[in-house]
Amino acid sequence: MADLKVVARNQITKENQVLRQILGICSSLAVTNLMMNSLVMGLGVAFVTGLSSFTISLLNKLIPQRIRMLIQTFVIAFYVILVNLFLQAYMPDISKQLGPYVGLIITNCIIMGRAEAFAAQNPPLPALVDGFFSGIGYLLVLLVISFIREFLGFGTLFGIDLGLNFTRWTLMVMPPAAFFVIAILIWFTSARTIKAEQKERSS
Amino acid sequence: MAPNISPLVIFIASIFTSNMVLANFLGMCSYLAISSEYKTASGLGKAVTLVLIITNVANWAIYHYVIEPLGLEYLQYIIFIMVIAAIVQILELFMDRYMPDLHANLGVFLPLITVNCAILGATLFQVIRNYSFLQTLLFNLGSGIGWWMAIIMLAAIREKMGKAKLPPGLAGPGIAFLITGIMALAFVGFSGIFPVQ
Amino acid sequence: MDKSYTYTLIFMVLVSMILTSILAVSNAAFLPTINANAWKAEQEAILDAFGITVDNPEDFFEKNVKEKDFGVVKGFELTGDLEAYALPFEGAGLWGTIRGYLALDKDLDEILGITFTDQSETPGLGGRIEEPQFRDQFRQVVFKPLKYDSELQAITGATQTSNSVLRIINNFYDQVLPKLEVN
């Protein structure tokens, strides 16, 4: 069990898929205009990654090497379709907002990445934990980005108007801002990691 | 039922005002990974354009003649991604056999493109917007050209930046995103350069 | 660990069949809810166009709104305290078709409101036509060819989409309004 905790924590911090591995960027930027969208998208990715990794790990010995990528893609697409059906049925407004980006979870490099890098060589339960928490790590980054964008751009958080009176920074709602915010986040985390490494080396 | 928008307008818009990378954030992983050298970036851009056109024309046909009539909309994600994977595989074999020079230049990128969200993204966009055949063709041609433009611009700038001294932590993805953000900002200026009708 | 071709084929077919059947079942199970949601959203859009907010939209709709064939389009008629018509419109936006409902008073000379049910405009820019701030400008406006001025304002940064909306409404005025059969 101690093993699993480490796996989970790593996915959120040291090996965060978005900020450290720079994966899963496409959708990260597209849905971060609103915090609610980020939350739903993040949970969707966590769910799909966890279950895909779990399923693939279960089938590990059975999958012929030749069609490995194909089967992985199939399993991932399977779970994404389930998530999409669920959203359409129970959260139709959000489903409309997320639009094609739910389908694009299939091509989200995080999921394929975890399937190849972890699920293929590990037992089902750790694969589930690793997959799920990689999605959570992704979710947290998305929430930070969308917090900045939604607050400055709309003055709301999760759609709730905070009633603060300041000129809305419309640029935050537009694509360029997503790039700038994530650039700054990556810069910040990279700089901290470099400093930490330097400290380790000198001590 | 297709929208009454001129295919030419769609073509120009998909390059400038709704650029795949700079406005729709699609295809970022390979965009970032392969943009350190101009020549490779240009090769990837051309490969992406080629794959976009071929696979999405195929997906258009499959959607209108197979998926819709049979009511298989809920399976469309799987069908589309399988078609993309299959066509890319066939394309690679075809190029290897009959166009070895082209294969030497572009072939290595092809497997990478299968999971490029730009391809599936374009498919889903064209389905949502219910484009006609001609609109689909020009949409994908424009999207490919737009993606190619974005990546060669980034590569050209990064090659120059290779000699600059950056603050710690900014090198690599950090500066790439900043540059992309500025390009995206510039492209926003293209909105409204032509009337819709 | 190299498996034979036959194994590969059988595995592929088996996996495809199992996964696809699960999806087919899920789809069938979810479909009623998804359709119910779509209809509910439609009802809410129509009531919003009329400018009506109630606690129970479905109940209110059942009691007071009926489908009505206007000849050139099929829309809805509101009866009760307020009498009005909701007519569907569609036209080209910047990116795709914009669809929605235009609510007109009984004499067809005043716009009560407008809602958009379908649009693929740029999120955060053209997509903002769905926001109440933009749509409320059309409430209780005399129905005649419109243009943007100090009273009716387009969305900053979304000129194309804003113009498309006016073009669609004006088109409706020119082409559809004359042909509407109210009886």
XYZ file of C-alpha atoms in Angstrom:
583
model
C 0.000 0.000 0.000
C 2.911 2.331 0.696
C 3.891 1.783 -2.905
C 0.551 3.007 -4.156
C 0.723 6.184 -2.116
C 4.068 7.034 -3.677
C 2.716 6.320 -7.125
C -0.246 8.589 -6.501
C 1.757 11.439 -5.012
C 4.332 11.348 -7.779
C 1.684 11.731 -10.393
C 0.465 14.893 -8.758
C 3.810 16.473 -8.037
C 7.147 15.280 -9.338
C 5.887 13.635 -12.471
C 2.867 15.847 -13.103
C 1.785 15.078 -16.631
C 1.106 18.624 -17.690
C 3.771 20.701 -15.971
C 6.631 18.219 -15.930
C 5.993 15.856 -18.817
C 4.261 18.499 -20.929
C 1.557 16.084 -22.014
C -2.159 16.546 -22.428
C -1.730 20.154 -23.416
C -4.292 20.367 -26.207
C -7.322 19.956 -24.064
C -5.690 21.667 -21.078
C -5.738 24.937 -22.898
C -9.091 24.573 -24.581
C -11.277 23.988 -21.537
C -9.549 26.272 -19.068
C -11.718 29.269 -19.831
C -14.142 28.189 -17.107
C -13.443 26.340 -13.876
C -16.508 24.140 -14.207
C -15.365 22.922 -17.612
C -11.920 22.155 -16.211
C -13.397 20.226 -13.314
C -15.574 18.048 -15.515
C -12.848 17.523 -18.096
C -10.280 16.699 -15.414
C -12.542 14.161 -13.740
C -13.346 12.659 -17.124
C -9.647 12.255 -17.928
C -8.925 10.790 -14.479
C -11.752 8.305 -14.885
C -10.739 7.286 -18.416
C -7.012 7.055 -17.650
C -7.558 5.047 -14.487
C -9.946 2.561 -16.010
C -8.022 2.262 -19.292
C -4.770 1.573 -17.483
C -6.582 -0.892 -15.243
C -8.181 -2.755 -18.162
C -5.011 -2.799 -20.232
C -3.015 -4.083 -17.283
C -5.569 -6.872 -16.797
C -5.228 -7.867 -20.444
C -1.448 -7.494 -20.468
C -0.574 -11.146 -20.988
C -3.292 -11.651 -23.568
C -2.614 -8.753 -25.919
C -0.556 -9.737 -28.973
C 2.420 -7.408 -29.314
C 1.558 -6.611 -32.898
C -1.727 -4.898 -32.170
C -0.878 -3.461 -28.784
C -1.369 0.205 -29.734
C -4.563 -0.637 -31.547
C -6.080 -2.416 -28.565
C -4.993 0.378 -26.233
C -6.635 2.958 -28.471
C -9.773 0.869 -28.625
C -10.011 0.540 -24.842
C -9.417 4.257 -24.339
C -12.015 5.180 -26.955
C -14.445 2.779 -25.263
C -14.217 4.565 -21.924
C -14.341 7.985 -23.547
C -17.584 7.088 -25.288
C -19.037 5.988 -21.948
C -17.986 9.269 -20.345
C -19.490 11.175 -23.256
C -22.809 9.324 -23.006
C -22.884 9.993 -19.281
C -22.244 13.714 -19.752
C -24.840 14.026 -22.489
C -27.417 12.366 -20.283
C -26.707 13.956 -16.902
C -24.812 17.184 -17.589
C -26.074 18.322 -20.996
C -25.095 21.987 -20.605
C -21.508 21.102 -19.808
C -21.469 18.486 -22.524
C -22.386 21.214 -25.004
C -19.687 23.533 -23.635
C -16.964 20.909 -23.845
C -18.130 19.918 -27.303
C -15.609 17.955 -29.354
C -12.971 18.197 -26.624
C -14.557 15.256 -24.817
C -13.922 13.094 -27.869
C -10.395 14.438 -27.986
C -9.666 12.788 -24.638
C -8.916 9.766 -26.805
C -5.915 11.471 -28.333
C -4.848 12.953 -25.014
C -1.223 11.890 -24.827
C -1.478 11.397 -21.064
C -3.684 8.344 -21.360
C -1.690 6.639 -24.069
C 1.462 7.647 -22.244
C 0.419 6.019 -18.976
C -0.804 2.939 -20.827
C 2.560 2.477 -22.514
C 4.819 3.621 -19.711
C 3.105 2.127 -16.695
C 0.100 -0.078 -17.342
C 1.990 -2.290 -19.783
C 4.489 -3.326 -17.133
C 2.547 -3.173 -13.895
C -0.226 -5.066 -12.130
C -3.825 -3.791 -12.401
C -4.223 -2.059 -9.062
C -1.104 0.147 -9.262
C -2.027 0.858 -12.898
C -5.453 2.051 -11.774
C -3.950 4.298 -9.113
C -1.252 5.652 -11.416
C -3.767 6.330 -14.175
C -6.356 7.917 -11.941
C -3.910 10.191 -10.164
C -2.222 11.270 -13.362
C -5.671 12.537 -14.259
C -5.955 14.249 -10.874
C -2.585 15.918 -11.389
C -3.892 17.129 -14.739
C -7.110 18.301 -13.075
C -5.255 20.368 -10.485
C -3.199 22.156 -13.133
C -6.336 22.846 -15.143
C -8.060 24.286 -12.092
C -5.185 26.655 -11.444
C -5.152 27.883 -15.037
C -8.921 28.255 -15.226
C -9.029 29.967 -11.843
C -6.825 32.715 -13.233
C -8.622 32.901 -16.562
C -12.183 32.797 -15.290
C -11.596 35.162 -12.405
C -9.801 37.807 -14.421
C -11.816 37.309 -17.575
C -15.350 36.936 -16.221
C -15.120 37.864 -12.573
C -16.743 34.572 -11.636
C -15.579 31.317 -10.069
C -17.411 28.140 -11.083
C -19.987 30.388 -12.679
C -20.720 32.207 -9.438
C -20.379 35.933 -9.818
C -18.272 37.302 -7.020
C -19.727 40.745 -7.507
C -16.321 42.378 -7.530
C -16.206 45.512 -9.568
C -13.245 45.579 -11.888
C -12.889 45.799 -15.623
C -12.962 42.273 -16.944
C -9.741 41.330 -18.664
C -11.315 39.940 -21.822
C -7.997 38.733 -23.183
C -8.015 36.064 -20.481
C -10.961 34.437 -22.150
C -9.228 34.248 -25.508
C -6.699 31.614 -26.630
C -3.489 33.654 -26.286
C -4.014 34.010 -22.552
C -4.103 30.238 -22.102
C -0.643 30.024 -23.605
C 0.710 32.798 -21.414
C -0.713 31.381 -18.196
C 0.581 27.889 -18.816
C 3.971 29.284 -19.871
C 4.253 31.083 -16.560
C 3.173 28.014 -14.602
C 5.733 25.830 -16.355
C 8.408 28.457 -15.873
C 7.601 28.624 -12.168
C 7.649 24.868 -11.587
C 10.730 24.283 -13.738
C 12.643 27.013 -11.954
C 11.736 25.528 -8.578
C 12.815 22.062 -9.679
C 16.129 23.372 -10.967
C 16.751 25.210 -7.699
C 15.880 22.089 -5.691
C 18.249 20.006 -7.803
C 21.024 22.546 -7.369
C 20.511 22.478 -3.616
C 20.699 18.694 -3.595
C 23.885 18.679 -5.590
C 25.639 21.224 -3.419
C 24.712 19.538 -0.136
C -28.264 21.053 -44.099
C -24.674 22.133 -44.429
C -24.064 25.732 -43.368
C -24.296 28.246 -46.155
C -20.687 29.418 -45.902
C -18.397 29.646 -48.887
C -15.686 26.957 -48.825
C -13.162 29.642 -49.665
C -14.112 31.569 -46.531
C -13.745 28.390 -44.491
C -10.338 27.832 -46.067
C -9.000 31.270 -45.212
C -10.598 31.286 -41.783
C -9.077 27.945 -40.811
C -5.609 29.272 -41.590
C -5.849 32.661 -39.929
C -8.781 33.380 -37.704
C -9.334 29.890 -36.363
C -5.869 28.419 -36.645
C -5.665 24.819 -35.440
C -2.838 25.495 -33.024
C -3.141 29.150 -32.144
C -6.889 29.327 -31.669
C -8.056 25.743 -31.195
C -5.072 24.310 -29.304
C -4.979 21.149 -31.382
C -1.884 19.113 -32.128
C 0.142 20.718 -29.354
C 2.177 17.694 -28.255
C 3.939 17.172 -31.574
C 3.921 20.920 -32.180
C 6.074 21.406 -29.084
C 8.185 18.310 -29.491
C 9.223 18.754 -33.104
C 9.639 22.503 -33.288
C 13.303 22.885 -32.448
C 14.517 22.525 -36.005
C 13.035 24.279 -39.012
C 13.497 21.447 -41.509
C 11.921 18.729 -39.384
C 9.120 21.064 -38.364
C 8.331 21.830 -41.977
C 8.342 18.119 -42.800
C 5.937 17.383 -39.992
C 3.662 20.224 -41.058
C 3.398 18.885 -44.573
C 2.774 15.367 -43.312
C 0.008 16.630 -41.038
C -1.633 18.466 -43.933
C -1.531 15.376 -46.102
C -2.976 13.141 -43.415
C -5.656 15.708 -42.535
C -6.982 15.832 -46.062
C -6.933 12.112 -46.784
C -8.296 10.862 -43.483
C -10.961 13.496 -43.056
C -12.341 13.135 -46.541
C -12.559 9.411 -45.770
C -14.172 10.141 -42.403
C -16.653 12.485 -44.068
C -17.702 9.721 -46.440
C -17.904 7.172 -43.654
C -19.965 9.489 -41.478
C -22.488 10.318 -44.182
C -22.750 6.911 -45.819
C -22.203 4.511 -42.937
C -22.543 6.065 -39.489
C -25.554 8.269 -40.053
C -27.709 5.834 -42.027
C -26.994 3.051 -39.548
C -27.499 5.222 -36.478
C -24.052 4.470 -35.105
C -23.326 8.008 -33.901
C -22.409 6.827 -30.422
C -19.591 4.707 -31.894
C -18.217 7.486 -34.035
C -15.138 8.134 -31.896
C -13.954 4.563 -32.214
C -14.716 4.379 -35.906
C -12.946 7.660 -36.662
C -9.797 6.868 -34.706
C -9.593 3.404 -36.249
C -9.970 4.885 -39.718
C -7.242 7.419 -38.957
C -4.899 4.704 -37.673
C -5.616 2.466 -40.645
C -5.146 5.177 -43.270
C -1.916 6.385 -41.704
C -0.614 2.817 -41.693
C -1.576 2.300 -45.340
C -0.120 5.673 -46.257
C 3.172 4.744 -44.664
C 3.348 1.417 -46.501
C 2.374 3.094 -49.768
C 5.006 5.782 -49.396
C 7.641 3.262 -48.408
C 6.982 1.222 -51.545
C 6.287 3.827 -54.215
C 7.754 7.121 -53.013
C 10.923 6.236 -51.099
C 12.280 9.793 -51.180
C 9.093 11.180 -49.691
C 9.084 8.358 -47.207
C 12.603 9.194 -46.135
C 11.484 12.754 -45.399
C 7.979 12.371 -44.007
C 7.612 8.688 -43.222
C 9.068 8.815 -39.760
C 6.413 11.302 -38.665
C 3.419 9.306 -39.727
C 2.949 7.070 -36.668
C 3.202 10.197 -34.521
C 0.379 11.808 -36.427
C -2.115 9.071 -35.606
C -2.459 10.329 -32.058
C -2.190 13.957 -33.053
C -5.356 15.528 -31.713
C -5.479 17.841 -34.713
C -6.620 15.015 -36.977
C -9.405 13.692 -34.787
C -10.209 17.257 -33.777
C -10.770 18.297 -37.369
C -12.997 15.249 -37.876
C -15.142 16.130 -34.881
C -15.364 19.793 -35.902
C -16.475 18.950 -39.409
C -19.114 16.558 -38.059
C -20.464 19.111 -35.586
C -20.602 21.831 -38.210
C -22.114 19.454 -40.741
C -19.825 20.486 -43.577
C -20.434 19.449 -47.165
C -17.764 17.594 -49.100
C -16.226 20.729 -50.590
C -16.302 22.540 -47.259
C -14.649 19.539 -45.609
C -11.919 19.443 -48.209
C -11.059 23.108 -47.894
C -11.434 23.079 -44.118
C -8.831 20.348 -43.811
C -6.509 21.867 -46.394
C -6.684 25.183 -44.561
C -6.279 23.594 -41.135
C -3.199 21.715 -42.322
C -1.655 24.818 -43.844
C -2.446 26.779 -40.684
C -0.844 24.107 -38.488
C 2.179 23.975 -40.752
C 2.535 27.755 -40.656
C 2.376 27.778 -36.867
C 5.002 25.103 -36.418
C 7.510 26.533 -38.892
C 7.146 29.965 -37.314
C 7.825 28.499 -33.881
C 10.752 26.452 -35.200
C 12.285 29.448 -36.954
C 12.061 31.539 -33.797
C 13.369 28.761 -31.573
C 16.360 28.198 -33.815
C 17.303 31.812 -33.316
C 16.563 31.649 -29.604
C 18.895 28.700 -29.268
C 21.702 31.214 -28.886
C 19.927 33.428 -26.356
C 20.393 33.119 -22.624
C 17.116 32.447 -20.864
C 16.226 32.673 -17.163
C 16.376 29.260 -15.484
C 13.226 27.216 -15.983
C 12.070 29.144 -19.014
C 14.009 27.152 -21.584
C 12.099 24.503 -23.492
C 8.337 24.381 -23.100
C 8.105 27.600 -21.115
C 9.515 29.850 -23.815
C 7.776 27.833 -26.519
C 4.414 28.618 -24.954
C 5.252 32.287 -24.555
C 6.231 32.562 -28.201
C 3.095 30.689 -29.225
C 0.998 32.986 -27.070
C 2.401 36.037 -28.795
C 1.770 34.465 -32.190
C -1.778 33.629 -31.131
C -2.242 37.226 -30.064
C -1.026 38.400 -33.457
C -3.392 36.047 -35.239
C -6.340 37.383 -33.284
C -5.704 40.546 -35.247
C -6.777 38.691 -38.374
C -10.409 38.473 -37.282
C -12.734 40.474 -39.428
C -10.511 40.796 -42.472
C -13.221 39.546 -44.724
C -17.020 39.464 -44.655
C -18.737 36.150 -44.116
C -21.133 36.324 -47.042
C 5.349 -13.971 -26.256
C 4.738 -13.833 -29.962
C 1.265 -15.018 -30.732
C 0.143 -16.512 -33.990
C -1.874 -14.626 -36.575
C -5.011 -16.592 -35.802
C -4.793 -15.688 -32.134
C -4.304 -12.033 -33.028
C -7.315 -12.081 -35.299
C -9.555 -13.874 -32.822
C -8.440 -11.578 -30.006
C -9.154 -8.472 -32.066
C -12.584 -9.674 -33.133
C -13.504 -10.782 -29.607
C -12.431 -7.497 -28.023
C -14.251 -5.476 -30.676
C -17.423 -7.465 -30.220
C -17.425 -7.250 -26.432
C -16.638 -3.538 -26.274
C -19.059 -2.618 -29.050
C -21.928 -4.555 -27.504
C -21.369 -2.889 -24.134
C -21.470 0.471 -25.898
C -24.590 -0.429 -27.841
C -26.353 -1.390 -24.630
C -25.151 1.748 -22.828
C -26.268 3.909 -25.713
C -29.726 2.355 -25.682
C -29.894 2.816 -21.927
C -28.804 6.445 -21.991
C -30.748 7.464 -25.059
C -34.114 8.158 -23.400
C -32.452 10.459 -20.877
C -30.440 12.198 -23.566
C -33.541 12.784 -25.682
C -35.529 13.967 -22.676
C -32.750 16.441 -21.928
C -32.750 17.703 -25.499
C -36.513 18.286 -25.401
C -36.259 19.982 -21.991
C -33.529 22.284 -23.319
C -35.736 23.115 -26.296
C -38.655 23.945 -23.988
C -36.462 26.167 -21.843
C -35.135 27.964 -24.905
C -38.650 28.670 -26.114
C -39.797 29.943 -22.719
C -36.682 32.088 -22.481
C -37.485 33.622 -25.851
C -40.928 34.529 -24.523
C -39.232 36.060 -21.527
C -40.920 33.672 -19.114
C -39.159 32.249 -16.075
C -41.057 29.731 -13.998
C -40.110 27.165 -11.376
C -41.396 24.259 -13.366
C -40.735 24.895 -17.072
C -42.016 21.514 -18.213
C -45.346 21.906 -16.408
C -45.834 25.436 -17.673
C -44.935 24.379 -21.187
C -47.391 21.473 -21.104
C -50.202 23.751 -20.023
C -49.619 26.880 -22.057
C -47.544 26.168 -25.134
C -48.720 24.288 -28.177
C -47.105 23.386 -31.433
C -48.450 25.381 -34.342
C -47.954 25.060 -38.046
C -47.336 28.414 -39.679
C -47.125 27.011 -43.187
C -43.592 28.061 -44.007
C -42.278 26.951 -40.563
C -43.503 24.931 -37.609
C -43.330 26.823 -34.372
C -45.083 27.224 -31.045
C -47.961 29.270 -29.726
C -48.187 30.623 -26.219
C -51.639 31.028 -24.719
C -52.798 32.380 -21.407
C -51.902 35.734 -19.855
C -49.485 36.427 -22.666
C -50.206 35.443 -26.243
C -47.279 35.079 -28.532
C -45.527 32.924 -31.097
C -42.090 31.297 -31.039
C -40.636 30.664 -34.449
C -37.496 28.685 -35.236
C -34.848 30.342 -37.365
C -31.564 29.236 -38.793
C -28.818 30.829 -40.812
C -25.088 30.933 -41.416
C -22.823 32.156 -38.657
C -19.089 32.551 -38.942
C -18.398 28.902 -38.273
C -21.556 26.978 -38.700
C -25.305 27.230 -38.652
C -26.868 29.359 -35.944
C -30.275 28.108 -34.850
C -32.730 29.393 -32.313
C -36.165 30.761 -31.575
C -37.521 34.201 -32.263
C -40.494 35.114 -30.084
C -42.963 37.571 -31.597
C -46.121 39.067 -30.140
C -49.496 38.090 -31.565
C -49.520 40.880 -34.121
C -46.080 39.902 -35.365
C -44.730 43.413 -35.040
C -42.704 43.181 -31.851
C -39.812 40.895 -30.924
C -40.294 39.564 -27.401
C -36.988 37.828 -27.265
C -34.477 35.573 -28.956
C -32.643 32.434 -27.878
C -29.962 30.382 -29.583
C -30.194 26.616 -29.433
C -27.323 25.807 -31.733
C -24.179 27.691 -32.599
C -20.569 26.828 -33.262
C -19.109 30.300 -32.946
C -15.824 31.056 -31.226
C -16.192 30.337 -27.504
C -15.729 33.469 -25.450
C -16.268 35.724 -28.422
C -18.981 34.890 -30.949
C -20.267 32.322 -28.481
C -21.303 35.165 -26.230
C -24.396 35.785 -28.310
C -25.982 33.288 -25.952
C -25.403 35.560 -22.982
C -28.427 37.412 -21.573
C -26.566 40.710 -21.902
C -26.604 40.450 -25.675
C -29.988 38.799 -26.098
C -31.879 41.110 -23.752
C -31.233 43.918 -26.236
C -33.832 42.272 -28.454
C -36.633 42.279 -25.927
C -39.641 44.430 -26.795
C -37.995 45.708 -29.948
C -40.112 46.723 -32.910
C -39.759 44.074 -35.585
C -38.300 45.813 -38.602
C -34.932 45.602 -40.396
C -32.375 46.154 -37.626
C -28.897 47.531 -37.467
C -26.350 48.091 -34.730
C -26.243 51.552 -33.191
C -26.115 53.142 -29.760
C -29.260 51.239 -28.733
C -28.394 47.831 -30.162
C -24.770 46.861 -29.713
C -22.695 44.109 -31.248
C -20.249 42.054 -29.188
C -16.741 43.477 -28.966
C -14.319 41.195 -30.794
C -17.145 39.228 -32.383
C -18.134 41.437 -35.280
C -18.692 38.599 -37.742
C -20.959 36.612 -35.469
C -22.859 39.705 -34.330
C -23.431 40.691 -37.946
C -24.531 37.162 -38.785
C -27.180 37.335 -36.073
C -28.642 40.561 -37.452
C -28.464 39.230 -40.967
C -30.412 36.141 -39.936
C -33.080 38.195 -38.159
C -33.419 40.649 -41.051
C -33.592 37.753 -43.465
C -36.385 36.295 -41.371
C -38.203 39.637 -41.604
C -37.848 39.783 -45.386
C -38.362 36.178 -46.376
C -40.295 34.333 -43.680
C -42.523 36.930 -42.042
C -44.585 37.731 -45.150
C -45.366 34.042 -45.647
C -46.422 33.206 -42.092
C -49.898 31.717 -41.851
C -51.274 32.720 -38.485
C -54.628 30.999 -38.871
